[in-house]
């Protein structure tokens, strides 16, 4: 009788441990989902779009977000495009190309390359995200923030001419 009771206790204990492990696994997955949603929410409020003559970088967040424009295929990037919270920056394509050619003279660049322009945004937790002008946010490749490539200085006049963001929400 004692043996049967001990065996039943062991079985019940193993089942309880299994359920606790499954509950822990679900809690971990839910925590990861909430964290990912929080990261994505901050990044979703930063974007850029293209007009016929310019790229417009928008920060509709209530915090400064670290952003940069990139041409990944050419290995060229423009760091420090950081509009203040609820602000946007209009970057005329002609001025952008002139700046690129000056700063990255060894790289062949032309107006057609601007079709590949992307925005990288670093979320509050340090993860880097990338999007094209009409695209969905996706995590950037792991080596995205490396120092390789040609950097263009952010001391451009368009940074001093920022405007109010058309939409601004908390993040």
Tab-separated table of C-alpha atoms in Angstrom:
chain	number	residue	atom	x	y	z
A	1	UNK	CA	0.000	0.000	0.000
A	2	UNK	CA	2.852	2.418	0.854
A	3	UNK	CA	4.520	1.582	-2.456
A	4	UNK	CA	1.336	2.345	-4.415
A	5	UNK	CA	0.898	5.655	-2.549
A	6	UNK	CA	4.537	6.603	-3.224
A	7	UNK	CA	4.195	5.696	-6.917
A	8	UNK	CA	0.970	7.718	-7.198
A	9	UNK	CA	2.676	10.676	-5.505
A	10	UNK	CA	5.617	10.437	-7.911
A	11	UNK	CA	3.313	10.386	-10.935
A	12	UNK	CA	1.281	13.329	-9.663
A	13	UNK	CA	4.486	15.237	-8.902
A	14	UNK	CA	5.831	14.658	-12.415
A	15	UNK	CA	2.549	15.821	-13.964
A	16	UNK	CA	2.538	18.966	-11.826
A	17	UNK	CA	6.141	19.711	-12.787
A	18	UNK	CA	5.301	19.195	-16.463
A	19	UNK	CA	2.347	21.591	-16.244
A	20	UNK	CA	4.466	24.162	-14.425
A	21	UNK	CA	7.129	23.895	-17.109
A	22	UNK	CA	4.511	24.377	-19.858
A	23	UNK	CA	3.063	27.385	-18.004
A	24	UNK	CA	6.554	28.873	-17.682
A	25	UNK	CA	7.163	28.327	-21.406
A	26	UNK	CA	3.921	30.109	-22.283
A	27	UNK	CA	4.787	32.988	-19.938
A	28	UNK	CA	8.236	33.368	-21.525
A	29	UNK	CA	6.721	33.412	-25.025
A	30	UNK	CA	4.130	35.992	-23.978
A	31	UNK	CA	6.843	38.164	-22.420
A	32	UNK	CA	8.867	37.969	-25.649
A	33	UNK	CA	5.782	38.928	-27.676
A	34	UNK	CA	5.053	41.933	-25.425
A	35	UNK	CA	8.693	43.058	-25.630
A	36	UNK	CA	8.673	42.747	-29.420
A	37	UNK	CA	5.393	44.688	-29.636
A	38	UNK	CA	6.839	47.469	-27.459
A	39	UNK	CA	9.974	47.698	-29.610
A	40	UNK	CA	7.955	47.689	-32.802
A	41	UNK	CA	5.539	50.365	-31.500
A	42	UNK	CA	8.350	52.881	-30.994
A	43	UNK	CA	9.824	52.080	-34.408
A	44	UNK	CA	6.464	52.179	-36.217
A	45	UNK	CA	6.238	55.883	-35.379
A	46	UNK	CA	9.422	56.585	-37.335
A	47	UNK	CA	9.356	56.255	-41.088
A	48	UNK	CA	10.237	57.938	-44.318
A	49	UNK	CA	8.553	58.458	-47.620
A	50	UNK	CA	9.588	59.817	-50.972
A	51	UNK	CA	8.060	62.604	-52.999
A	52	UNK	CA	9.064	63.392	-56.579
A	53	UNK	CA	11.884	65.594	-55.309
A	54	UNK	CA	12.748	64.584	-51.741
A	55	UNK	CA	12.932	61.975	-49.009
A	56	UNK	CA	10.975	62.929	-45.886
A	57	UNK	CA	12.135	61.381	-42.602
A	58	UNK	CA	9.422	61.522	-39.937
A	59	UNK	CA	9.663	61.037	-36.175
A	60	UNK	CA	6.068	60.881	-34.914
A	61	UNK	CA	7.286	59.503	-31.612
A	62	UNK	CA	7.523	61.480	-28.394
A	63	UNK	CA	11.200	60.497	-28.027
A	64	UNK	CA	14.373	60.950	-30.026
A	65	UNK	CA	14.981	57.882	-32.178
A	66	UNK	CA	18.384	57.123	-33.652
A	67	UNK	CA	17.941	56.884	-37.432
A	68	UNK	CA	20.053	56.795	-40.540
A	69	UNK	CA	19.419	56.567	-44.263
A	70	UNK	CA	21.233	53.727	-46.006
A	71	UNK	CA	21.948	52.348	-49.446
A	72	UNK	CA	22.838	48.798	-48.366
A	73	UNK	CA	23.823	47.658	-51.864
A	74	UNK	CA	26.390	50.472	-52.090
A	75	UNK	CA	27.570	50.327	-48.473
A	76	UNK	CA	26.771	54.005	-47.965
A	77	UNK	CA	24.893	55.512	-45.029
A	78	UNK	CA	23.999	58.902	-43.622
A	79	UNK	CA	24.108	58.879	-39.858
A	80	UNK	CA	22.449	61.094	-37.372
A	81	UNK	CA	19.218	61.798	-39.249
A	82	UNK	CA	17.414	62.424	-35.972
A	83	UNK	CA	14.473	64.754	-36.156
A	84	UNK	CA	13.348	65.898	-32.740
A	85	UNK	CA	10.236	64.210	-31.354
A	86	UNK	CA	7.152	65.041	-33.424
A	87	UNK	CA	9.289	66.569	-36.203
A	88	UNK	CA	10.170	65.670	-39.794
A	89	UNK	CA	13.072	66.488	-42.084
A	90	UNK	CA	12.730	67.041	-45.834
A	91	UNK	CA	15.874	66.024	-47.741
A	92	UNK	CA	15.872	67.151	-51.391
A	93	UNK	CA	17.210	64.383	-53.638
A	94	UNK	CA	19.543	66.769	-55.488
A	95	UNK	CA	21.168	67.917	-52.244
A	96	UNK	CA	21.297	64.348	-50.922
A	97	UNK	CA	23.069	63.105	-54.059
A	98	UNK	CA	25.499	66.040	-53.966
A	99	UNK	CA	26.278	65.299	-50.316
A	100	UNK	CA	26.708	61.578	-51.054
A	101	UNK	CA	29.045	62.234	-53.970
A	102	UNK	CA	31.149	64.614	-51.891
A	103	UNK	CA	31.436	62.342	-48.873
A	104	UNK	CA	31.686	59.026	-50.745
A	105	UNK	CA	33.521	60.034	-53.906
A	106	UNK	CA	34.879	56.506	-54.395
A	107	UNK	CA	31.347	55.108	-54.754
A	108	UNK	CA	29.484	55.498	-58.047
A	109	UNK	CA	26.103	57.004	-57.152
A	110	UNK	CA	23.267	58.370	-59.230
A	111	UNK	CA	19.565	59.194	-59.049
A	112	UNK	CA	18.606	55.571	-59.830
A	113	UNK	CA	20.341	54.420	-56.621
A	114	UNK	CA	17.840	56.394	-54.549
A	115	UNK	CA	15.193	53.786	-55.380
A	116	UNK	CA	17.100	51.502	-52.959
A	117	UNK	CA	17.106	54.059	-50.126
A	118	UNK	CA	16.130	52.634	-46.730
A	119	UNK	CA	15.731	53.960	-43.202
A	120	UNK	CA	17.341	52.237	-40.236
A	121	UNK	CA	15.954	52.960	-36.792
A	122	UNK	CA	17.402	51.852	-33.460
A	123	UNK	CA	14.698	51.135	-30.896
A	124	UNK	CA	15.005	52.053	-27.177
A	125	UNK	CA	16.445	48.584	-26.451
A	126	UNK	CA	19.181	48.922	-29.076
A	127	UNK	CA	17.713	46.645	-31.766
A	128	UNK	CA	18.094	47.947	-35.314
A	129	UNK	CA	15.137	47.881	-37.706
A	130	UNK	CA	15.026	48.645	-41.423
A	131	UNK	CA	12.334	49.745	-43.873
A	132	UNK	CA	12.068	51.091	-47.383
A	133	UNK	CA	9.884	54.095	-48.129
A	134	UNK	CA	6.657	52.110	-48.399
A	135	UNK	CA	7.606	49.003	-46.497
A	136	UNK	CA	7.030	47.037	-43.402
A	137	UNK	CA	9.520	47.265	-40.548
A	138	UNK	CA	11.861	44.270	-40.343
A	139	UNK	CA	14.834	43.559	-38.084
A	140	UNK	CA	18.046	44.656	-39.780
A	141	UNK	CA	20.896	42.216	-40.395
A	142	UNK	CA	23.126	41.641	-37.358
A	143	UNK	CA	26.135	43.565	-38.725
A	144	UNK	CA	24.067	46.634	-39.634
A	145	UNK	CA	25.677	49.052	-37.188
A	146	UNK	CA	29.232	48.167	-38.121
A	147	UNK	CA	31.584	50.993	-38.933
A	148	UNK	CA	32.252	49.671	-42.433
A	149	UNK	CA	30.940	51.626	-45.354
A	150	UNK	CA	30.942	55.287	-46.216
A	151	UNK	CA	29.368	57.627	-43.727
A	152	UNK	CA	27.965	60.982	-44.713
A	153	UNK	CA	28.066	63.725	-42.090
A	154	UNK	CA	24.773	64.927	-40.680
A	155	UNK	CA	25.708	68.600	-40.608
A	156	UNK	CA	23.438	69.201	-43.576
A	157	UNK	CA	21.198	72.255	-43.839
A	158	UNK	CA	18.044	70.123	-44.007
A	159	UNK	CA	18.566	69.130	-40.358
A	160	UNK	CA	18.217	72.802	-39.376
A	161	UNK	CA	15.010	73.141	-41.395
A	162	UNK	CA	12.914	70.478	-39.665
A	163	UNK	CA	9.129	70.792	-39.557
A	164	UNK	CA	6.285	69.573	-37.390
A	165	UNK	CA	5.328	65.934	-37.917
A	166	UNK	CA	1.858	65.548	-39.428
A	167	UNK	CA	0.944	62.975	-36.760
A	168	UNK	CA	2.437	62.627	-33.326
A	169	UNK	CA	1.642	60.014	-30.719
A	170	UNK	CA	3.146	58.681	-27.537
A	171	UNK	CA	5.395	55.649	-27.591
